[in-house]
Short mmCIF file of N, CA, C and O in Angstrom, two decimals:
data_model
loop_
_atom_site.label_atom_id
_atom_site.label_comp_id
_atom_site.label_asym_id
_atom_site.label_seq_id
_atom_site.Cartn_x
_atom_site.Cartn_y
_atom_site.Cartn_z
N MET A 673 25.14 105.94 -20.11
CA MET A 673 26.24 106.38 -20.28
C MET A 673 27.40 105.27 -21.16
O MET A 673 28.53 105.29 -21.29
N SER A 674 26.83 103.84 -21.42
CA SER A 674 27.16 102.79 -21.43
C SER A 674 28.07 103.68 -23.27
O SER A 674 29.01 102.91 -23.71
N ASN A 675 27.37 104.23 -23.92
CA ASN A 675 27.15 104.77 -25.34
C ASN A 675 28.53 106.09 -25.55
O ASN A 675 28.74 106.11 -26.56
N ARG A 676 29.07 106.37 -24.47
CA ARG A 676 29.58 107.40 -24.28
C ARG A 676 31.19 106.89 -23.83
O ARG A 676 31.12 106.44 -23.36
N GLU A 677 31.94 108.02 -24.90
CA GLU A 677 33.55 107.81 -24.38
C GLU A 677 33.92 109.24 -23.85
O GLU A 677 33.32 110.30 -24.08
N LEU A 678 35.26 108.98 -23.18
CA LEU A 678 35.86 110.09 -22.60
C LEU A 678 36.61 111.00 -23.72
O LEU A 678 37.60 110.20 -23.98
N TYR A 679 36.29 111.68 -24.06
CA TYR A 679 37.37 112.64 -24.81
C TYR A 679 37.69 114.36 -24.26
O TYR A 679 36.88 114.55 -23.07
N ARG A 680 38.61 114.96 -24.40
CA ARG A 680 38.64 116.23 -24.21
C ARG A 680 37.98 117.08 -25.29
O ARG A 680 37.89 116.78 -26.18
N ASP A 681 37.69 118.31 -24.48
CA ASP A 681 36.61 119.16 -24.89
C ASP A 681 37.36 120.41 -25.38
O ASP A 681 36.74 121.45 -24.32
N PRO A 682 38.21 120.68 -26.32
CA PRO A 682 38.79 122.00 -26.21
C PRO A 682 38.12 122.89 -26.43
O PRO A 682 38.72 124.12 -26.62
N VAL A 683 36.81 123.22 -27.45
CA VAL A 683 36.34 123.99 -27.66
C VAL A 683 35.54 124.45 -26.53
O VAL A 683 35.24 125.73 -26.69
N ASN A 684 35.04 123.56 -25.68
CA ASN A 684 34.22 124.14 -24.66
C ASN A 684 35.06 123.98 -23.32
O ASN A 684 34.31 124.96 -22.42
N GLY A 685 36.10 124.16 -23.51
CA GLY A 685 37.01 124.36 -22.36
C GLY A 685 38.07 125.26 -22.31
O GLY A 685 37.74 126.01 -23.21
N LYS A 686 38.41 125.50 -20.87
CA LYS A 686 39.26 126.76 -20.67
C LYS A 686 40.77 126.95 -21.22
O LYS A 686 41.54 127.90 -21.26
N ILE A 687 41.16 125.54 -20.47
CA ILE A 687 42.68 125.30 -20.60
C ILE A 687 43.00 124.17 -22.12
O ILE A 687 43.39 124.75 -22.86
N SER A 688 42.17 123.15 -21.74
CA SER A 688 42.65 122.24 -22.64
C SER A 688 41.55 121.35 -22.70
O SER A 688 41.38 120.61 -23.64
N GLY A 689 40.43 121.78 -21.99
CA GLY A 689 39.53 120.70 -22.39
C GLY A 689 38.77 119.53 -21.28
O GLY A 689 38.21 119.12 -21.74
N VAL A 690 39.87 119.13 -20.30
CA VAL A 690 39.56 117.86 -20.03
C VAL A 690 38.16 117.89 -19.08
O VAL A 690 37.22 117.35 -18.70
N CYS A 691 38.37 119.30 -18.21
CA CYS A 691 36.65 119.19 -17.34
C CYS A 691 35.69 119.09 -18.53
O CYS A 691 34.73 118.50 -17.85
N ALA A 692 35.84 120.03 -19.69
CA ALA A 692 34.55 120.09 -20.17
C ALA A 692 34.09 118.40 -20.66
O ALA A 692 33.06 118.31 -20.69
N GLY A 693 35.00 117.67 -20.87
CA GLY A 693 34.91 116.22 -21.34
C GLY A 693 34.58 115.29 -20.69
O GLY A 693 33.46 114.69 -20.55
N VAL A 694 34.64 115.53 -19.43
CA VAL A 694 34.31 114.80 -18.41
C VAL A 694 32.90 115.09 -18.02
O VAL A 694 32.19 114.71 -17.66
N ALA A 695 32.42 116.50 -18.17
CA ALA A 695 31.23 116.83 -17.85
C ALA A 695 30.29 116.50 -19.20
O ALA A 695 29.58 115.90 -18.57
N ASN A 696 31.13 116.31 -20.17
CA ASN A 696 29.90 115.65 -21.31
C ASN A 696 29.97 114.03 -21.03
O ASN A 696 29.21 113.64 -21.20
N TYR A 697 31.09 113.80 -20.27
CA TYR A 697 30.94 112.22 -20.57
C TYR A 697 29.49 111.80 -19.14
O TYR A 697 29.20 110.75 -19.06
N PHE A 698 29.80 112.40 -17.93
CA PHE A 698 28.78 112.35 -17.08
C PHE A 698 27.68 113.16 -16.99
O PHE A 698 26.78 112.87 -16.29
N GLY A 699 27.31 113.65 -17.67
CA GLY A 699 26.17 114.85 -18.03
C GLY A 699 26.22 115.82 -17.17
O GLY A 699 24.67 116.13 -16.74
N ALA A 700 27.22 115.98 -16.44
CA ALA A 700 26.99 117.31 -15.72
C ALA A 700 27.22 118.77 -16.31
O ALA A 700 27.75 118.71 -17.51
N GLU A 701 27.11 119.35 -15.43
CA GLU A 701 27.31 121.04 -16.23
C GLU A 701 29.16 121.20 -16.38
O GLU A 701 29.63 120.82 -15.01
N VAL A 702 29.59 121.74 -16.82
CA VAL A 702 30.96 122.32 -16.96
C VAL A 702 31.34 122.73 -15.62
O VAL A 702 32.37 122.66 -15.14
N TRP A 703 30.65 124.08 -15.36
CA TRP A 703 30.95 124.36 -14.14
C TRP A 703 31.10 124.13 -12.74
O TRP A 703 31.51 124.03 -12.28
N LEU A 704 29.82 122.92 -13.03
CA LEU A 704 30.09 122.03 -11.37
C LEU A 704 31.27 121.51 -11.83
O LEU A 704 32.07 121.11 -9.96
N ILE A 705 32.04 120.58 -12.51
CA ILE A 705 33.20 119.88 -12.91
C ILE A 705 34.48 120.57 -12.29
O ILE A 705 35.18 120.64 -11.44
N ARG A 706 34.44 121.83 -12.69
CA ARG A 706 35.79 122.89 -12.44
C ARG A 706 35.61 123.25 -10.92
O ARG A 706 36.72 123.01 -10.48
N ILE A 707 34.52 123.33 -10.29
CA ILE A 707 34.47 123.50 -8.98
C ILE A 707 35.02 122.76 -7.94
O ILE A 707 35.40 123.01 -7.23
N VAL A 708 34.25 121.26 -8.71
CA VAL A 708 34.85 120.56 -7.68
C VAL A 708 36.55 120.09 -7.79
O VAL A 708 37.39 119.89 -6.67
N VAL A 709 37.15 120.56 -9.13
CA VAL A 709 38.32 120.08 -9.42
C VAL A 709 39.30 121.11 -8.52
O VAL A 709 39.89 121.13 -8.09
N ILE A 710 38.59 122.25 -8.46
CA ILE A 710 39.17 123.69 -7.82
C ILE A 710 38.91 123.52 -6.74
O ILE A 710 40.74 123.78 -6.02
N SER A 711 38.10 122.70 -5.98
CA SER A 711 37.79 122.89 -4.58
C SER A 711 38.84 121.27 -4.22
O SER A 711 39.48 121.70 -3.19
N THR A 712 38.77 120.64 -4.89
CA THR A 712 39.91 119.54 -4.41
C THR A 712 41.42 119.62 -4.83
O THR A 712 42.06 119.50 -3.45
N ALA A 713 41.83 120.79 -5.63
CA ALA A 713 43.19 121.16 -5.59
C ALA A 713 43.02 122.26 -4.20
O ALA A 713 44.29 122.33 -3.54
N LEU A 714 42.38 123.16 -3.78
CA LEU A 714 42.40 124.02 -2.52
C LEU A 714 42.74 123.13 -1.44
O LEU A 714 43.20 123.26 -0.24
N LEU A 715 41.97 121.97 -1.40
CA LEU A 715 41.62 121.29 0.03
C LEU A 715 42.97 120.43 0.03
O LEU A 715 42.57 119.53 1.11
N GLY A 716 43.83 120.99 -0.63
CA GLY A 716 45.25 119.61 -0.08
C GLY A 716 45.23 118.51 -1.36
O GLY A 716 46.31 117.94 -1.30
N GLY A 717 44.67 118.62 -2.15
CA GLY A 717 45.03 117.68 -3.62
C GLY A 717 46.03 118.31 -4.55
O GLY A 717 45.66 117.65 -5.94
N THR A 718 46.66 119.36 -4.49
CA THR A 718 47.15 120.12 -5.60
C THR A 718 47.48 119.36 -6.59
O THR A 718 47.67 119.13 -7.55
N PHE A 719 48.57 118.58 -6.13
CA PHE A 719 49.61 117.66 -6.78
C PHE A 719 48.81 116.49 -7.63
O PHE A 719 49.43 116.41 -8.70
N LEU A 720 47.83 115.73 -6.80
CA LEU A 720 47.43 114.84 -7.47
C LEU A 720 46.34 115.56 -8.42
O LEU A 720 45.96 114.91 -9.67
N VAL A 721 46.11 116.64 -8.16
CA VAL A 721 44.90 117.14 -9.22
C VAL A 721 45.56 117.62 -10.59
O VAL A 721 44.98 117.64 -11.61
N LEU A 722 46.82 118.03 -10.56
CA LEU A 722 47.47 118.81 -11.46
C LEU A 722 48.37 117.40 -12.44
O LEU A 722 48.08 117.12 -13.63
N LEU A 723 48.83 116.31 -11.67
CA LEU A 723 49.03 115.07 -11.90
C LEU A 723 48.10 114.67 -13.22
O LEU A 723 48.39 114.21 -14.31
N ALA A 724 47.02 115.04 -11.84
CA ALA A 724 46.00 113.87 -12.97
C ALA A 724 45.13 114.47 -14.10
O ALA A 724 45.22 114.26 -15.56
N TYR A 725 45.43 116.00 -14.46
CA TYR A 725 44.75 116.62 -15.36
C TYR A 725 46.02 117.21 -16.62
O TYR A 725 45.21 116.84 -17.62
N VAL A 726 46.98 116.80 -16.04
CA VAL A 726 48.17 116.75 -17.20
C VAL A 726 48.30 115.38 -17.70
O VAL A 726 48.20 115.37 -19.22
N ALA A 727 47.84 114.39 -16.79
CA ALA A 727 47.89 113.20 -17.76
C ALA A 727 47.13 112.72 -18.72
O ALA A 727 46.86 112.77 -19.98
N MET A 728 45.49 113.49 -17.88
CA MET A 728 44.44 113.28 -18.88
C MET A 728 44.46 114.42 -20.25
O MET A 728 44.12 113.82 -21.45
N THR A 729 45.59 115.09 -20.11
CA THR A 729 45.42 116.19 -21.17
C THR A 729 46.18 115.41 -22.35
O THR A 729 45.93 115.51 -23.72
N PHE A 730 47.18 114.92 -22.08
CA PHE A 730 48.36 113.72 -23.26
C PHE A 730 47.42 112.71 -23.11
O PHE A 730 47.41 112.39 -24.47
N MET A 731 46.73 112.08 -22.77
CA MET A 731 45.89 110.87 -22.67
C MET A 731 44.82 110.81 -23.95
O MET A 731 44.57 109.90 -24.29
N LEU A 732 43.64 111.73 -23.25
CA LEU A 732 42.88 111.65 -24.22
C LEU A 732 42.86 112.29 -25.20
O LEU A 732 43.24 113.58 -25.66
N GLU A 733 41.75 111.60 -26.49
CA GLU A 733 41.92 112.08 -27.83
C GLU A 733 41.10 113.61 -27.81
O GLU A 733 40.10 113.69 -26.82
N LYS A 734 41.18 114.35 -28.75
CA LYS A 734 40.16 115.41 -28.58
C LYS A 734 38.79 114.77 -29.34
O LYS A 734 38.80 113.51 -29.99
N GLN A 735 37.53 115.87 -28.88
CA GLN A 735 36.41 115.43 -29.14
C GLN A 735 36.06 115.19 -30.84
O GLN A 735 36.42 116.66 -31.04
N PRO A 736 35.76 114.42 -31.18
CA PRO A 736 34.89 114.62 -32.93
C PRO A 736 33.86 115.67 -32.62
O PRO A 736 33.25 116.14 -31.54
N VAL A 737 34.04 116.17 -33.91
CA VAL A 737 33.10 117.13 -34.26
C VAL A 737 31.31 117.55 -33.55
O VAL A 737 30.78 117.71 -33.17
N THR A 738 30.93 116.12 -34.22
CA THR A 738 29.66 115.34 -33.94
C THR A 738 28.98 114.68 -32.48
O THR A 738 27.90 114.09 -32.41
N TYR A 739 30.21 114.70 -32.14
CA TYR A 739 30.06 113.98 -30.49
C TYR A 739 28.47 114.07 -29.72
O TYR A 739 28.13 113.42 -29.59
N THR A 740 28.76 115.98 -29.70
CA THR A 740 27.78 116.11 -28.50
C THR A 740 26.58 116.19 -29.52
O THR A 740 25.55 116.17 -28.33
N GLU A 741 26.41 116.24 -30.35
CA GLU A 741 25.18 116.31 -31.01
C GLU A 741 24.56 115.02 -31.25
O GLU A 741 23.53 114.75 -31.35
N ASN A 742 25.41 113.86 -31.18
CA ASN A 742 25.38 112.51 -31.51
C ASN A 742 24.39 112.03 -29.94
O ASN A 742 23.31 111.25 -29.77
N ILE A 743 25.15 112.60 -28.59
CA ILE A 743 24.99 112.87 -27.27
C ILE A 743 23.73 113.07 -27.23
O ILE A 743 22.52 112.54 -26.64
N LYS A 744 23.12 114.16 -27.40
CA LYS A 744 21.97 115.34 -27.60
C LYS A 744 21.02 114.34 -28.11
O LYS A 744 19.91 114.44 -27.56
N SER A 745 21.16 113.74 -29.18
CA SER A 745 19.85 113.17 -30.09
C SER A 745 19.40 112.17 -29.60
O SER A 745 18.10 111.42 -29.60
N ARG A 746 20.46 111.45 -28.68
CA ARG A 746 19.38 110.53 -28.00
C ARG A 746 19.06 110.56 -26.63
O ARG A 746 18.50 109.87 -26.04
N GLN A 747 19.13 111.71 -26.04
CA GLN A 747 18.39 112.03 -24.84
C GLN A 747 17.10 112.21 -25.50
O GLN A 747 16.64 112.97 -26.31
N ASP A 748 16.20 112.10 -24.29
CA ASP A 748 14.73 112.42 -24.61
C ASP A 748 14.02 113.51 -23.89
O ASP A 748 13.40 113.92 -24.18
N HIS A 749 15.23 113.70 -22.91
CA HIS A 749 14.97 115.30 -22.32
C HIS A 749 16.19 116.13 -22.17
O HIS A 749 17.40 115.67 -22.39
N THR A 750 15.87 117.82 -22.29
CA THR A 750 17.11 118.28 -22.34
C THR A 750 17.16 119.53 -21.02
O THR A 750 15.73 119.92 -20.89
N LEU A 751 17.72 119.93 -20.29
CA LEU A 751 17.95 120.95 -19.12
C LEU A 751 18.01 121.93 -19.77
O LEU A 751 19.25 122.03 -20.85
N LYS A 752 17.71 123.29 -19.27
CA LYS A 752 18.47 124.47 -19.65
C LYS A 752 19.57 124.76 -18.78
O LYS A 752 19.45 125.17 -17.61
N SER A 753 20.74 124.69 -19.62
CA SER A 753 21.71 124.99 -18.71
C SER A 753 22.11 126.44 -18.41
O SER A 753 22.88 126.76 -17.52
N LYS A 754 21.92 127.18 -19.27
CA LYS A 754 21.95 128.36 -19.28
C LYS A 754 20.72 129.14 -19.21
O LYS A 754 19.87 128.53 -20.23
N ALA A 755 20.55 130.41 -19.10
CA ALA A 755 19.15 130.94 -18.81
C ALA A 755 19.02 131.70 -20.41
O ALA A 755 17.61 131.32 -20.87
N TRP A 756 19.74 131.99 -21.46
CA TRP A 756 19.52 132.74 -22.57
C TRP A 756 19.14 130.87 -23.60
O TRP A 756 19.06 131.38 -24.59
N GLN A 757 19.57 129.74 -23.20
CA GLN A 757 19.17 128.74 -23.92
C GLN A 757 17.96 128.22 -23.85
O GLN A 757 17.26 128.32 -22.80
N ARG A 758 17.31 127.63 -24.81
CA ARG A 758 16.25 127.16 -25.08
C ARG A 758 16.37 125.51 -24.38
O ARG A 758 17.12 124.94 -25.14
N GLY A 759 15.41 124.65 -23.67
CA GLY A 759 15.31 123.80 -23.66
C GLY A 759 13.76 123.69 -23.61
O GLY A 759 13.11 124.20 -23.88
N GLN A 760 13.11 122.43 -22.79
CA GLN A 760 12.02 122.10 -22.85
C GLN A 760 11.50 122.68 -21.75
O GLN A 760 12.18 123.09 -20.71
N SER A 761 9.81 123.15 -21.93
CA SER A 761 9.32 123.66 -20.57
C SER A 761 9.51 123.00 -19.55
O SER A 761 9.53 121.91 -19.64
N PRO A 762 9.43 123.66 -18.34
CA PRO A 762 9.56 122.69 -17.08
C PRO A 762 8.26 121.71 -17.34
O PRO A 762 8.42 120.52 -16.64
N ASP A 763 6.97 121.95 -17.54
CA ASP A 763 5.85 120.92 -17.71
C ASP A 763 6.72 119.71 -18.35
O ASP A 763 6.08 119.03 -17.94
N GLN A 764 7.06 120.14 -19.78
CA GLN A 764 7.54 119.34 -20.80
C GLN A 764 8.11 117.99 -20.02
O GLN A 764 8.18 117.21 -19.81
N LEU A 765 9.37 118.69 -19.58
CA LEU A 765 10.40 118.01 -18.81
C LEU A 765 9.98 117.40 -17.53
O LEU A 765 10.15 116.28 -17.66
N LEU A 766 8.72 117.76 -16.96
CA LEU A 766 8.40 117.18 -15.89
C LEU A 766 7.40 115.65 -16.24
O LEU A 766 7.95 114.71 -15.82
N SER A 767 7.18 116.04 -17.40
CA SER A 767 5.90 115.03 -18.01
C SER A 767 6.94 113.84 -18.49
O SER A 767 7.17 112.61 -18.35
N VAL A 768 8.32 114.21 -19.22
CA VAL A 768 9.14 113.30 -19.62
C VAL A 768 10.13 112.72 -18.60
O VAL A 768 9.91 111.00 -18.59
N LEU A 769 10.17 113.41 -17.80
CA LEU A 769 10.92 112.88 -16.62
C LEU A 769 10.50 111.75 -15.47
O LEU A 769 10.32 110.62 -15.24
N GLU A 770 8.67 111.88 -15.56
CA GLU A 770 7.87 111.25 -14.97
C GLU A 770 7.72 109.89 -15.58
O GLU A 770 7.44 108.78 -14.88
N THR A 771 7.59 110.04 -16.84
CA THR A 771 7.30 108.43 -17.89
C THR A 771 8.88 108.05 -17.54
O THR A 771 8.76 106.73 -17.43
N ASP A 772 10.06 108.59 -17.61
CA ASP A 772 11.22 108.07 -17.39
C ASP A 772 11.35 107.25 -15.91
O ASP A 772 11.49 105.88 -15.60
N PHE A 773 10.64 107.60 -15.05
CA PHE A 773 10.79 106.94 -13.48
C PHE A 773 9.82 106.18 -13.74
O PHE A 773 9.76 104.98 -12.89
N ALA A 774 8.62 106.30 -14.18
CA ALA A 774 7.79 104.99 -14.18
C ALA A 774 8.31 103.88 -14.81
O ALA A 774 7.89 102.55 -14.24
N HIS A 775 8.92 104.58 -16.03
CA HIS A 775 9.78 103.12 -16.52
C HIS A 775 10.80 102.30 -15.64
O HIS A 775 10.67 101.16 -15.71
N LEU A 776 11.28 103.49 -15.17
CA LEU A 776 12.24 102.25 -14.47
C LEU A 776 11.58 101.89 -13.00
O LEU A 776 12.18 100.72 -12.77
N ASP A 777 10.65 102.11 -12.67
CA ASP A 777 9.87 102.05 -11.34
C ASP A 777 9.56 100.27 -11.85
O ASP A 777 9.59 99.69 -11.12
N SER A 778 8.88 100.29 -12.94
CA SER A 778 8.01 98.59 -13.41
C SER A 778 9.78 97.80 -13.52
O SER A 778 9.04 96.91 -12.90
N LYS A 779 11.04 98.47 -13.80
CA LYS A 779 12.27 97.46 -14.60
C LYS A 779 12.35 97.02 -12.69
O LYS A 779 12.80 95.78 -12.42
N ILE A 780 12.31 98.12 -11.73
CA ILE A 780 12.62 97.49 -10.20
C ILE A 780 11.60 96.80 -9.59
O ILE A 780 12.15 95.36 -9.27
N ARG A 781 10.46 96.81 -10.17
CA ARG A 781 9.58 95.99 -9.83
C ARG A 781 9.68 94.54 -10.16
O ARG A 781 9.55 93.49 -9.29
N THR A 782 9.77 94.68 -11.31
CA THR A 782 10.35 93.07 -12.20
C THR A 782 11.21 92.46 -11.70
O THR A 782 11.46 91.50 -11.35
N MET A 783 12.35 93.22 -11.27
CA MET A 783 13.58 92.46 -10.58
C MET A 783 12.99 91.91 -9.12
O MET A 783 13.94 91.31 -8.51
N GLU A 784 12.48 93.06 -8.36
CA GLU A 784 12.44 92.48 -7.42
C GLU A 784 11.12 91.25 -7.25
O GLU A 784 11.62 90.31 -6.20
N ALA A 785 10.39 91.05 -7.64
CA ALA A 785 9.62 90.27 -8.10
C ALA A 785 10.17 88.60 -8.86
O ALA A 785 9.79 87.42 -8.20
N TYR A 786 11.38 88.94 -9.25
CA TYR A 786 12.27 87.60 -9.67
C TYR A 786 13.10 87.34 -8.45
O TYR A 786 13.05 85.93 -8.50
N VAL A 787 13.74 88.47 -7.81
CA VAL A 787 14.75 87.84 -6.94
C VAL A 787 13.64 87.45 -5.66
O VAL A 787 14.23 86.58 -4.99
N THR A 788 12.50 87.74 -5.92
CA THR A 788 11.85 86.93 -4.11
C THR A 788 10.98 85.67 -4.54
O THR A 788 10.82 84.86 -3.94
N SER A 789 11.52 85.45 -5.67
CA SER A 789 10.50 84.08 -6.66
C SER A 789 11.02 82.78 -6.01
O SER A 789 12.46 82.83 -5.93
N ASP A 790 10.51 81.74 -6.40
CA ASP A 790 11.26 80.62 -6.02
C ASP A 790 12.03 80.17 -7.47
O ASP A 790 13.31 79.47 -7.55
N THR A 791 12.01 80.38 -8.64
CA THR A 791 13.02 80.44 -9.57
C THR A 791 14.51 81.32 -9.42
O THR A 791 15.50 80.06 -9.54
N TYR A 792 14.33 82.02 -8.81
CA TYR A 792 15.62 82.92 -8.30
C TYR A 792 16.71 81.99 -7.83
O TYR A 792 17.47 81.41 -7.65
N ARG A 793 15.85 81.40 -6.29
CA ARG A 793 16.33 80.48 -5.59
C ARG A 793 16.95 79.43 -6.35
O ARG A 793 18.19 78.47 -5.98
N VAL A 794 16.22 78.33 -7.04
CA VAL A 794 16.49 77.62 -7.42
C VAL A 794 17.64 77.83 -8.31
O VAL A 794 18.88 76.92 -8.79
N ASN A 795 17.47 78.95 -9.37
CA ASN A 795 18.68 79.36 -10.29
C ASN A 795 20.12 79.51 -9.79
O ASN A 795 21.33 79.08 -9.91
N ARG A 796 20.21 80.34 -8.35
CA ARG A 796 21.09 80.38 -7.35
C ARG A 796 21.64 79.15 -7.12
O ARG A 796 22.89 79.06 -7.02
N GLU A 797 20.80 78.20 -6.57
CA GLU A 797 21.48 76.71 -6.33
C GLU A 797 22.01 75.96 -7.48
O GLU A 797 23.58 75.34 -7.11
N PHE A 798 21.57 75.86 -8.53
CA PHE A 798 22.24 75.44 -9.59
C PHE A 798 23.41 75.94 -9.93
O PHE A 798 24.68 75.57 -10.53
N ASN A 799 23.81 77.48 -9.70
CA ASN A 799 24.92 78.00 -10.00
C ASN A 799 25.94 77.63 -9.33
O ASN A 799 27.20 77.83 -9.40
N LYS A 800 25.65 77.15 -7.74
CA LYS A 800 26.56 77.13 -6.69
C LYS A 800 27.13 75.87 -7.39
O LYS A 800 28.42 75.18 -6.52
N LEU A 801 26.14 74.96 -8.16
CA LEU A 801 26.79 73.79 -8.11
C LEU A 801 28.34 73.66 -9.18
O LEU A 801 28.40 74.28 -9.84
#
C-alpha cells in the first residue's frame, strides 16, 4: 500500500465514490466497504459516518483514469471479484500465494535471526547511549 493514494472513484461509486476509493486503497471489495459503512451508520454512528463521508467527498480528489490499471499491473495475483470476470485459476492463484508466503516466511526468519543475535543486543546498547 505504500505506492497507493486515497482518491474518490466516482466511476465505480454509487453516490460520490468514497467507498469505492477506500476499497481501492485497501485492496478490498467495494461491497464489503459499503456494508461496513452502512452497518456502522445503523449501529449508532450515523452522524459520524455522514460527517466523514461528506468531508471525504470534498477533501479527496477524483481518481485519475489510469490509477487502477497501474495498481493492478503491479499485483502478482488477481482474485475473481465477480463471477463473470476472469481472474487466475484457483491453482495458479494458490501457487502465486504460496510463493508470496514463502518469501514472507524467509523475511520473518531473517528478522528473528537478527533479533535473537548478539549483534542486535550490541546495536541496541549503542543506541541507548
